[in-house]
């Protein structure tokens, strides 16, 4: 039997099972999520990814170049919240922050009189706001610039009610400290900032976070206060927030928005903030490891992956195991949230050793999947035994 036919049969069986369980309701589906292998199966190791050479699980580099990548192979269904120590880092704590100066978040622009968020007031009002996933729009290589944590803070829309704003305050610019001695002089005078409409703040539930996984924000993640925009790429999640500016409808896009225009799927590099589309993560999925097992004297592979982003839930995730194979329904997963990632698994019996590129797709034309369509999250594994 060819890899293709086996894959198709496995998929067809899983598809049939999920239809039956869908009728029986959600509680029954719980038993299906991430199907374990038989008790007699022996784990032989994970397959190697081909052409990926990222440094993982180590913080390195300075300033804007500072990075830490999560080793996605370590994800398990009962550990989908990433500790503060391991959460990915893109840009490290700016060494030009003066820790002796009290942190201030003035509200400027189209407001009457002076307004300001006091940090202690923010901390008093902060409450748990759930688990949210962040992904860098420049996530590539071994894709380790993605993590999920439990955040606490206060919704920005809520904080801004009561601020005496003027009638022409059409948009909200959130600015973060961004001066590093390692950056070229003059490269970051305006800080990292993103401009939002009032609707975008309300619809996403964007919040100023002061806590992460039950602790104060770590320095590298924006201490003492950062923005989290659920469902948007990390570049909009400004760290070290040190100013809010209410701007007019014709406000220019910021340097930071222009830098990330392509990676957030804009048309060109718009000069005006109002010509930016929301920097949303579409529904996306990728393989994070392929396990090799021996079961009843035979080699069995099990692909494990994540599904995240988007605004819709799906039961139509499909996987392609090798460029010539058809996309078949992913065997086992339970998609219940877009706020954080969901693990999926799929058993696989490749007929031959060799390199296989794993791609995913959502078999539903109503769901936008720009990065899946472009092959952004395709990864190649080396099968060394069958
Ligand atoms: N002030 C400031 N905020 C910033 C950045 C930055 O360079 N400066 N980088 C952004 C980008 S591109 C990402 S992906 C996220 C990363 O957040 P993390 O390091 O906490 O994972 O922070 C965002 N906030
Ligand atoms: Mo990013």
mmCIF file of N, CA and C in Angstrom, residues 129 132 154-157 199-208 227-230 339:
data_model
loop_
_atom_site.group_PDB
_atom_site.id
_atom_site.type_symbol
_atom_site.label_atom_id
_atom_site.label_comp_id
_atom_site.label_asym_id
_atom_site.label_seq_id
_atom_site.Cartn_x
_atom_site.Cartn_y
_atom_site.Cartn_z
ATOM 1 N N UNK A 129 -6.891 38.081 33.046
ATOM 2 C CA UNK A 129 -7.593 38.248 31.771
ATOM 3 C C UNK A 129 -7.413 37.039 30.857
ATOM 4 N N UNK A 132 -3.461 34.060 26.657
ATOM 5 C CA UNK A 132 -3.389 34.581 25.298
ATOM 6 C C UNK A 132 -2.057 34.220 24.692
ATOM 7 N N UNK A 154 -5.550 45.483 32.697
ATOM 8 C CA UNK A 154 -6.801 46.238 32.602
ATOM 9 C C UNK A 154 -7.033 46.587 31.128
ATOM 10 N N UNK A 155 -8.252 46.316 30.608
ATOM 11 C CA UNK A 155 -8.526 46.673 29.210
ATOM 12 C C UNK A 155 -8.279 48.161 28.966
ATOM 13 N N UNK A 156 -7.623 48.450 27.842
ATOM 14 C CA UNK A 156 -7.249 49.836 27.556
ATOM 15 C C UNK A 156 -8.485 50.701 27.326
ATOM 16 N N UNK A 157 -9.483 50.152 26.651
ATOM 17 C CA UNK A 157 -10.723 50.904 26.418
ATOM 18 C C UNK A 157 -11.347 51.352 27.730
ATOM 19 N N UNK A 199 -12.659 51.010 17.893
ATOM 20 C CA UNK A 199 -13.307 49.718 17.640
ATOM 21 C C UNK A 199 -12.318 48.562 17.777
ATOM 22 N N UNK A 200 -11.116 48.767 17.265
ATOM 23 C CA UNK A 200 -10.113 47.693 17.363
ATOM 24 C C UNK A 200 -9.793 47.384 18.831
ATOM 25 N N UNK A 201 -9.684 48.425 19.635
ATOM 26 C CA UNK A 201 -9.412 48.196 21.066
ATOM 27 C C UNK A 201 -10.570 47.430 21.706
ATOM 28 N N UNK A 202 -11.793 47.821 21.345
ATOM 29 C CA UNK A 202 -12.963 47.175 21.955
ATOM 30 C C UNK A 202 -13.098 45.733 21.466
ATOM 31 N N UNK A 203 -12.963 45.541 20.149
ATOM 32 C CA UNK A 203 -13.196 44.201 19.585
ATOM 33 C C UNK A 203 -12.154 43.189 20.036
ATOM 34 N N UNK A 204 -10.900 43.610 20.140
ATOM 35 C CA UNK A 204 -9.851 42.656 20.538
ATOM 36 C C UNK A 204 -9.796 42.495 22.049
ATOM 37 N N UNK A 205 -10.303 43.481 22.783
ATOM 38 C CA UNK A 205 -10.126 43.456 24.231
ATOM 39 C C UNK A 205 -8.688 43.773 24.622
ATOM 40 N N UNK A 206 -8.013 44.581 23.813
ATOM 41 C CA UNK A 206 -6.611 44.942 24.089
ATOM 42 C C UNK A 206 -6.475 45.452 25.520
ATOM 43 N N UNK A 207 -5.415 45.013 26.197
ATOM 44 C CA UNK A 207 -5.263 45.424 27.598
ATOM 45 C C UNK A 207 -3.825 45.785 27.931
ATOM 46 N N UNK A 208 -3.702 46.653 28.939
ATOM 47 C CA UNK A 208 -2.382 46.949 29.487
ATOM 48 C C UNK A 208 -2.113 45.901 30.549
ATOM 49 N N UNK A 227 1.377 46.330 26.402
ATOM 50 C CA UNK A 227 0.087 46.124 25.756
ATOM 51 C C UNK A 227 0.010 44.675 25.255
ATOM 52 N N UNK A 228 -1.165 44.063 25.409
ATOM 53 C CA UNK A 228 -1.439 42.772 24.767
ATOM 54 C C UNK A 228 -2.688 42.965 23.922
ATOM 55 N N UNK A 229 -2.584 42.624 22.644
ATOM 56 C CA UNK A 229 -3.724 42.749 21.731
ATOM 57 C C UNK A 229 -4.109 41.337 21.294
ATOM 58 N N UNK A 230 -5.082 40.726 21.981
ATOM 59 C CA UNK A 230 -5.432 39.344 21.658
ATOM 60 C C UNK A 230 -5.759 39.166 20.177
ATOM 61 N N UNK A 339 -7.867 31.994 21.316
ATOM 62 C CA UNK A 339 -7.005 32.856 22.142
ATOM 63 C C UNK A 339 -5.634 32.247 22.363
#
